[in-house]
mmCIF file of C-alpha atoms in Angstrom:
data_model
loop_
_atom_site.group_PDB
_atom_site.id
_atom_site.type_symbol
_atom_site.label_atom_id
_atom_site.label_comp_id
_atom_site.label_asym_id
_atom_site.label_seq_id
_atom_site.Cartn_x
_atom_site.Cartn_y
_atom_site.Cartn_z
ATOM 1 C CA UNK A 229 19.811 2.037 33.694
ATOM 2 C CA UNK A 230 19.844 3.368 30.172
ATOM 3 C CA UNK A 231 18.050 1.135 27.188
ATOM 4 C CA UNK A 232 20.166 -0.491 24.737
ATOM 5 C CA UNK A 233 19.738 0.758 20.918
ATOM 6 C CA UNK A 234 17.398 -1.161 19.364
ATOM 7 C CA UNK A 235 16.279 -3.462 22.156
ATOM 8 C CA UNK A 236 12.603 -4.313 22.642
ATOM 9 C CA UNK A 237 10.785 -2.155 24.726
ATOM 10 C CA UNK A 238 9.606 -3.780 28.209
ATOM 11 C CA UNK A 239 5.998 -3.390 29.794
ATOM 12 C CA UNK A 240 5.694 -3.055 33.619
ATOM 13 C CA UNK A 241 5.627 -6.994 33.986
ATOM 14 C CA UNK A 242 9.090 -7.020 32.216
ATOM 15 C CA UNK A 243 7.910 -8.878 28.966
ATOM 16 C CA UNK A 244 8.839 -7.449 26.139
ATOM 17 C CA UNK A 245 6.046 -5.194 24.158
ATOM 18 C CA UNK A 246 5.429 -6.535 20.373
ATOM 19 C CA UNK A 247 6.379 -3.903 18.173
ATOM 20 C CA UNK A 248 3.534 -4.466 16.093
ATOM 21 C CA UNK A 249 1.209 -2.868 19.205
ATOM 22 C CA UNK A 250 3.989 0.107 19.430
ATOM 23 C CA UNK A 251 3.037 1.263 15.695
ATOM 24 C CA UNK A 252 -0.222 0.717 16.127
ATOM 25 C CA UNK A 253 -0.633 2.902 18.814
ATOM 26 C CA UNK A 254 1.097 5.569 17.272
ATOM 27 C CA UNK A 255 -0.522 5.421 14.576
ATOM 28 C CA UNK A 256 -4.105 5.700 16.410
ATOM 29 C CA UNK A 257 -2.142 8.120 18.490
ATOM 30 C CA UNK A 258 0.181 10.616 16.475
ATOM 31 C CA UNK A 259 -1.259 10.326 13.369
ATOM 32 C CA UNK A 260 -5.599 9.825 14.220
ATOM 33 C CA UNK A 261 -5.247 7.127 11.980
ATOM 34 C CA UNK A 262 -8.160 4.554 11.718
ATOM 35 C CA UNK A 263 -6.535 0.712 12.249
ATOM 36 C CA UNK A 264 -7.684 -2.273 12.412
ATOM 37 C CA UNK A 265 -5.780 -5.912 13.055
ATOM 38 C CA UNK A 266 -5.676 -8.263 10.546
ATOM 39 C CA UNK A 267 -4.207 -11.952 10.528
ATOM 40 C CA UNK A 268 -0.641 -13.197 10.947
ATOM 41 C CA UNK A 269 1.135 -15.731 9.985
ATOM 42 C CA UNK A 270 1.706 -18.622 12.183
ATOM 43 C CA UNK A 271 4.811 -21.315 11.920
ATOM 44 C CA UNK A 272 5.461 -24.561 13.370
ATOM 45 C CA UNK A 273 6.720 -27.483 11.948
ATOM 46 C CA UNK A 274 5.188 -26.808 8.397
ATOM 47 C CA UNK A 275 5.596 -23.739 6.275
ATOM 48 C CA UNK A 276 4.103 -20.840 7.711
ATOM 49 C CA UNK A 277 0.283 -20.251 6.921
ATOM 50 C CA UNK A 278 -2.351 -17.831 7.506
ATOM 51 C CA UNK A 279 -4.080 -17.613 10.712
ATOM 52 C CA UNK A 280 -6.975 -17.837 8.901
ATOM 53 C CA UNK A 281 -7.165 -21.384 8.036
ATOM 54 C CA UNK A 282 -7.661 -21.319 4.305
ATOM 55 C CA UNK A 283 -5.119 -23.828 2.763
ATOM 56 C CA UNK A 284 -4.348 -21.702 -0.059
ATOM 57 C CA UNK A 285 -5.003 -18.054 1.493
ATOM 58 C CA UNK A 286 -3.779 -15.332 -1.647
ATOM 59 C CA UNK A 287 -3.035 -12.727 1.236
ATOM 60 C CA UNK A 288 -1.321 -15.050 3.882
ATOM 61 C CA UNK A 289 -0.941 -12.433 7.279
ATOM 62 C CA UNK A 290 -2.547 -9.617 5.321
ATOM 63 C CA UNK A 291 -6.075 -9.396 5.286
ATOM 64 C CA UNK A 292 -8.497 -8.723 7.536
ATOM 65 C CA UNK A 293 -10.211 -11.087 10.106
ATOM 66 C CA UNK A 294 -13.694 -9.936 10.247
ATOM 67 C CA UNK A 295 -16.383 -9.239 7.242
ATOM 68 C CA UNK A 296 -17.433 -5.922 9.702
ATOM 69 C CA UNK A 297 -13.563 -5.218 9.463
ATOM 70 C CA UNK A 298 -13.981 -1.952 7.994
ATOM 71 C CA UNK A 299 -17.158 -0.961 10.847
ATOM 72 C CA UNK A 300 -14.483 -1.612 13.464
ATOM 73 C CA UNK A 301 -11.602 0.171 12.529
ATOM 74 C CA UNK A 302 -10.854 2.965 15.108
ATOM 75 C CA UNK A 303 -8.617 5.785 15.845
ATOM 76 C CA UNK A 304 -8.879 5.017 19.872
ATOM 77 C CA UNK A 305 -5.434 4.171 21.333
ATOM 78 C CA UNK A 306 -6.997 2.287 23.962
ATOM 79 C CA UNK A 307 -9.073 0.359 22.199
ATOM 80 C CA UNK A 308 -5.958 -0.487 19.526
ATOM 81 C CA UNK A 309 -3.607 -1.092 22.724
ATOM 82 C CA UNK A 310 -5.910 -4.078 24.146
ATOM 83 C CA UNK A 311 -6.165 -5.113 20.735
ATOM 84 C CA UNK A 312 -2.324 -5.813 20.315
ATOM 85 C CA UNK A 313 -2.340 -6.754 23.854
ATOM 86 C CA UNK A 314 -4.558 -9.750 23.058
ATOM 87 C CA UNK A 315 -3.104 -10.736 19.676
ATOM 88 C CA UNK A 316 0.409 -9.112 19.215
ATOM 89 C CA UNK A 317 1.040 -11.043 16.154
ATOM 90 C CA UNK A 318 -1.779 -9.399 14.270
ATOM 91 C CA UNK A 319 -0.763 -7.387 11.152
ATOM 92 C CA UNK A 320 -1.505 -3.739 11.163
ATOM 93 C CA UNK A 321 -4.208 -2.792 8.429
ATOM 94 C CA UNK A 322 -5.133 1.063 7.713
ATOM 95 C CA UNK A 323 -8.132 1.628 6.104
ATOM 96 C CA UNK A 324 -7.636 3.854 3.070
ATOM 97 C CA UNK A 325 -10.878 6.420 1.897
ATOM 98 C CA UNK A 326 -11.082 7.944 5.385
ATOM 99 C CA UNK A 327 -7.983 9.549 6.353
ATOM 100 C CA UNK A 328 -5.833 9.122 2.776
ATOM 101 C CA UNK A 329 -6.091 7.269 -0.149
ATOM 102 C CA UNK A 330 -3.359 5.762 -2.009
ATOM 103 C CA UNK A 331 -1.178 5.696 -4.988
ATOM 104 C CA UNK A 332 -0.003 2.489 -5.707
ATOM 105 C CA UNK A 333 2.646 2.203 -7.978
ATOM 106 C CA UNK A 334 5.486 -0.465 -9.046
ATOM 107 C CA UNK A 335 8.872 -0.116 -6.880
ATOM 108 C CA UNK A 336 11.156 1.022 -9.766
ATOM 109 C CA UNK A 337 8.462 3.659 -10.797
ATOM 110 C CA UNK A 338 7.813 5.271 -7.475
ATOM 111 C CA UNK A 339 11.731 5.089 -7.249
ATOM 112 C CA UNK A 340 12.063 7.204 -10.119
ATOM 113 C CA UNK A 341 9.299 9.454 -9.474
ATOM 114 C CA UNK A 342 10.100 9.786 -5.675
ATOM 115 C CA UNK A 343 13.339 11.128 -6.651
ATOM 116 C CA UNK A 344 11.932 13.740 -9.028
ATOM 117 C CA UNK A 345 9.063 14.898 -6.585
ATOM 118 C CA UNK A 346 12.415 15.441 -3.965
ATOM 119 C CA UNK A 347 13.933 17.398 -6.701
ATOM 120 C CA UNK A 348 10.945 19.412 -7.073
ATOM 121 C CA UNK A 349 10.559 20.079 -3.695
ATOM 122 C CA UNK A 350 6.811 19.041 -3.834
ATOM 123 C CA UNK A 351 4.964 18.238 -0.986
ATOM 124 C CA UNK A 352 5.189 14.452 0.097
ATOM 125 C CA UNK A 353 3.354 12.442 2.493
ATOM 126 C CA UNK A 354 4.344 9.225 3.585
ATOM 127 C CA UNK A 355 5.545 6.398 1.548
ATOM 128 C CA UNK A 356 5.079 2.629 2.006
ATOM 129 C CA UNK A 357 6.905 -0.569 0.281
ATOM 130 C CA UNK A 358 5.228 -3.349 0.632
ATOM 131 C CA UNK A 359 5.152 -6.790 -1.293
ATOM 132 C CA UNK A 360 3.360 -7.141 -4.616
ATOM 133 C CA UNK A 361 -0.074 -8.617 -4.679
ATOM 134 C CA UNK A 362 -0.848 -12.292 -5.980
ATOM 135 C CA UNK A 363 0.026 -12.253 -9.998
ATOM 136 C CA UNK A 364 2.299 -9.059 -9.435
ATOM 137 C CA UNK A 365 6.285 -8.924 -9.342
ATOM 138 C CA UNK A 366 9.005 -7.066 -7.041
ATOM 139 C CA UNK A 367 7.267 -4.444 -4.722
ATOM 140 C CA UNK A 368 4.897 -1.812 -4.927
ATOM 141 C CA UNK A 369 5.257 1.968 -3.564
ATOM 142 C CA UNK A 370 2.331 3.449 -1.569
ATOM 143 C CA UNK A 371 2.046 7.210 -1.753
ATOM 144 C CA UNK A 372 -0.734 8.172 1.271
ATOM 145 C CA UNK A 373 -2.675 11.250 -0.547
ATOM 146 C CA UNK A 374 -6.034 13.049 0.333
ATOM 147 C CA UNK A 375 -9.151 11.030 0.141
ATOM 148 C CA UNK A 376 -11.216 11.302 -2.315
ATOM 149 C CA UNK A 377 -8.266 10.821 -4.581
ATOM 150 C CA UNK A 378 -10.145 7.913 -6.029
ATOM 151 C CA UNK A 379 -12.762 9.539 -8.110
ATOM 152 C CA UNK A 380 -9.842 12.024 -9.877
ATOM 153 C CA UNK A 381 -7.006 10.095 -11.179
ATOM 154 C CA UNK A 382 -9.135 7.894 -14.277
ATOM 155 C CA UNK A 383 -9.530 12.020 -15.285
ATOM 156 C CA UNK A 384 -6.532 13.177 -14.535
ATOM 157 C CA UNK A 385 -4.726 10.563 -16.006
ATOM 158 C CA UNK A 386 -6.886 11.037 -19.287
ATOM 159 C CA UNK A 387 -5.798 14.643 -19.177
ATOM 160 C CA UNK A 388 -2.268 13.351 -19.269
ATOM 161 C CA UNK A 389 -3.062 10.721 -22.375
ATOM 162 C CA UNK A 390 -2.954 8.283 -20.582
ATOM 163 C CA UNK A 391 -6.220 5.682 -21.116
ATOM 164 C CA UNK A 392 -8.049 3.375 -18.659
ATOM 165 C CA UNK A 393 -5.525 0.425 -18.132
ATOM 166 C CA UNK A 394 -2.308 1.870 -19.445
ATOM 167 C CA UNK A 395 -0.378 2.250 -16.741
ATOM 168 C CA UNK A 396 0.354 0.048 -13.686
ATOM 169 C CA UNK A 397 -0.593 2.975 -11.794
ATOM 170 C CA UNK A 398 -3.786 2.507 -9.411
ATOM 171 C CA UNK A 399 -5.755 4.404 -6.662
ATOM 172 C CA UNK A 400 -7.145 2.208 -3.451
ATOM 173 C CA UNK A 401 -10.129 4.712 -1.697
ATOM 174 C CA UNK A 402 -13.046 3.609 0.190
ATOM 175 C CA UNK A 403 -13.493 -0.026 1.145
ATOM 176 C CA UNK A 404 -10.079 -1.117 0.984
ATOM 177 C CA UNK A 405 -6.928 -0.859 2.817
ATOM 178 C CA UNK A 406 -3.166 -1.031 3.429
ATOM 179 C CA UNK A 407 -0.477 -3.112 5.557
ATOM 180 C CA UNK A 408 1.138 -1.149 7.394
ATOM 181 C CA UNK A 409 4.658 -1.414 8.569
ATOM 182 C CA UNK A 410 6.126 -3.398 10.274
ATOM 183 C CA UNK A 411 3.259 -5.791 9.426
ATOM 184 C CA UNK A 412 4.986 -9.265 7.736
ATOM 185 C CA UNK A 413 3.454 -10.010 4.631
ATOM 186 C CA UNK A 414 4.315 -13.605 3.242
ATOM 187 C CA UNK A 415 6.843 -15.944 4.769
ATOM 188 C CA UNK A 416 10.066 -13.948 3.817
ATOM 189 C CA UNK A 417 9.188 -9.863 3.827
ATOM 190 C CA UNK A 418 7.275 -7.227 5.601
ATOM 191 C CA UNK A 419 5.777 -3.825 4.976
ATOM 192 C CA UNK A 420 8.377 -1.007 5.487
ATOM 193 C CA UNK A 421 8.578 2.732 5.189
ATOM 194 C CA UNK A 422 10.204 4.585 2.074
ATOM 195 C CA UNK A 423 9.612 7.986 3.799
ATOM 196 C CA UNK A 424 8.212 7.593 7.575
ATOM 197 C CA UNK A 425 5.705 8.946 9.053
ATOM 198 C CA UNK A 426 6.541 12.682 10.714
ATOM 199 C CA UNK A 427 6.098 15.791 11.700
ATOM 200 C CA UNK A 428 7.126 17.542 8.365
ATOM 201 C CA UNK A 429 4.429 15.609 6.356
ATOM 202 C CA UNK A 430 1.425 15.098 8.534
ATOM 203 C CA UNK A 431 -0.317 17.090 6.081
ATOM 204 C CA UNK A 432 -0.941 15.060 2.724
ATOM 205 C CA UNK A 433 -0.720 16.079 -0.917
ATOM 206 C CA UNK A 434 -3.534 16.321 -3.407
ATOM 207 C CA UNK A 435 -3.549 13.549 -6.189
ATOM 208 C CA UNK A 436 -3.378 15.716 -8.579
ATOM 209 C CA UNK A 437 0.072 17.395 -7.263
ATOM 210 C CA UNK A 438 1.698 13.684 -7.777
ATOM 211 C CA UNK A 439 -0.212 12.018 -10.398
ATOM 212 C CA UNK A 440 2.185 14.207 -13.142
ATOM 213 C CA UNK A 441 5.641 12.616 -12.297
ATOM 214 C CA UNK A 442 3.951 9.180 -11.015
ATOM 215 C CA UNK A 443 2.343 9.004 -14.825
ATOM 216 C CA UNK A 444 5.414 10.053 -16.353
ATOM 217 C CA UNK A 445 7.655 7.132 -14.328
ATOM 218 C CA UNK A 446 5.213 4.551 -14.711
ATOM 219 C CA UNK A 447 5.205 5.112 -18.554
ATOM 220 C CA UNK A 448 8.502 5.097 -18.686
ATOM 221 C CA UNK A 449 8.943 1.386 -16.578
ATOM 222 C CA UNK A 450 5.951 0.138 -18.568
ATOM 223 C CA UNK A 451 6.697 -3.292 -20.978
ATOM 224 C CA UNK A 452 6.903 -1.628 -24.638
ATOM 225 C CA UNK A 453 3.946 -3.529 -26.108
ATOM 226 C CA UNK A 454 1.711 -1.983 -23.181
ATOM 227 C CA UNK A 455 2.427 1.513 -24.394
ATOM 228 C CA UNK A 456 2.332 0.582 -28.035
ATOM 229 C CA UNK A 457 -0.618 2.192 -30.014
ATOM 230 C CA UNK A 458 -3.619 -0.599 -31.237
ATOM 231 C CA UNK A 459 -2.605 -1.040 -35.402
ATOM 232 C CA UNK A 460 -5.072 -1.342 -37.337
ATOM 233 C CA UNK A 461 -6.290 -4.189 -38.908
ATOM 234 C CA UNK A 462 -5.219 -5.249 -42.183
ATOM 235 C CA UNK A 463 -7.821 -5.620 -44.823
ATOM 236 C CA UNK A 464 -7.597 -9.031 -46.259
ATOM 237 C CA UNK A 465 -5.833 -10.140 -48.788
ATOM 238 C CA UNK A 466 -7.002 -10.329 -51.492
ATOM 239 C CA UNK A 467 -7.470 -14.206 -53.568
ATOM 240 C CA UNK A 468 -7.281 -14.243 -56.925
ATOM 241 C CA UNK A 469 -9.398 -15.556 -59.076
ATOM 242 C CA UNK A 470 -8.735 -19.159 -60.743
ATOM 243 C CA UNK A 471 -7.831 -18.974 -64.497
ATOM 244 C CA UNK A 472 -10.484 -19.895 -66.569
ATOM 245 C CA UNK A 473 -9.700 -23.320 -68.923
#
């Protein structure tokens, strides 16, 4: 009997296999990609909150579990499988600074600049959307890179003009991490792919090949009074002197 198009895929006991263990073996698998679970979200009768517990968790369903999070992270698909096998609900998190770093960028930006890379015909890796942190609007582009992307873009970007803090434009290396798809993040979204994963771009870019057009698009979505040069101060007026009686 032939699978239906989009159904769930089945495991030998007939239950259906969370897709959430799927990626995350294939990620592990195809790509030797380091991953680690994180927390979901869980709903009742209330909202939906973190499986963490905190009341007011900033990250609800996207952070890790564990402080030794990032000493457990692994590329073995069998120890990722009876991971999701015990907690299919857990998010997917992929350590950045070991196998890529990223370029994090807002949507509209990485819009623009995605379709002038294409134009280009420059090499591209993969490309995630997810949701914007706490204190951020919209959604944010992730373009995977080389490590060690980190310690160049403050330079290049300076190369470019382009000072500390100028641009919404920021690199996460070592230490941190990504959700991957099709992770949810919040009550309403989840983490999806702008350009999957693939066989014509398992090998990454360099920073520097992307930092050019990401620069250019994120100057040109930046808020005017970001970009506008620091006047100078005005010397002060001057008081005249009270006529003398």
């Amino acid at each position: 009997m032939e699978e239906t198009p989009g159904a769930p895929q089945q495991g030998s006991d007939g239950k259906p296999i969370s897709p959430l263990l799927i990626e995350a073996v294939r990620y592990a698998e195809d790509r030797h990609w380091e991953v680690v679970p994180g927390t979901h979200l869980i709903e009742d009768d209330g909202p939906a909150r973190c499986s963490c517990g905190a009341p007011n968790c900033p990250l609800p369903g996207a952070h890790p579990i564990t402080q030794d999070w990032h000493r457990r992270a692994t590329s073995g698909p069998g120890v990722v499988r009876r991971w999701w096998t015990e907690n299919p609900n857990a998010s997917i998190l992929l350590p950045t600074g070991r196998s890529f770093d990223v370029l994090d960028v807002p949507e509209v930006a990485g819009c623009l600049a995605l379709a002038r890379m294409e134009r280009l015909q420059l090499q591209l890796g993969p490309v995630a959307s997810v949701p914007a942190s706490p204190g951020q609007r919209g959604r944010r582009l992730l373009f995977l890179v080389l490590p060690g992307a980190q310690a160049k873009v403050p330079e290049a970007l300076r190369k470019l003009g382009w000072a500390s803090g100028r641009l919404d434009l920021t690199c996460h290396g070592d230490g941190g991490w990504i959700v991957a798809p099709p992770s949810r993040i919040g009550a309403y979204t989840f983490a999806q792919w702008a350009r999957q994963p693939s066989a014509m771009n398992r090998w990454l870019p360099d920073a520097d090949e992307l930092i050019n057009p990401l620069a250019y698009a994120c100057g040109r979505d930046a808020p005017a009074a970001r970009l506008a040069p620091p006047q100078p101060k005005a010397p002060p007026a001057a008081v005249a002197a009270p006529p003398r009686r």
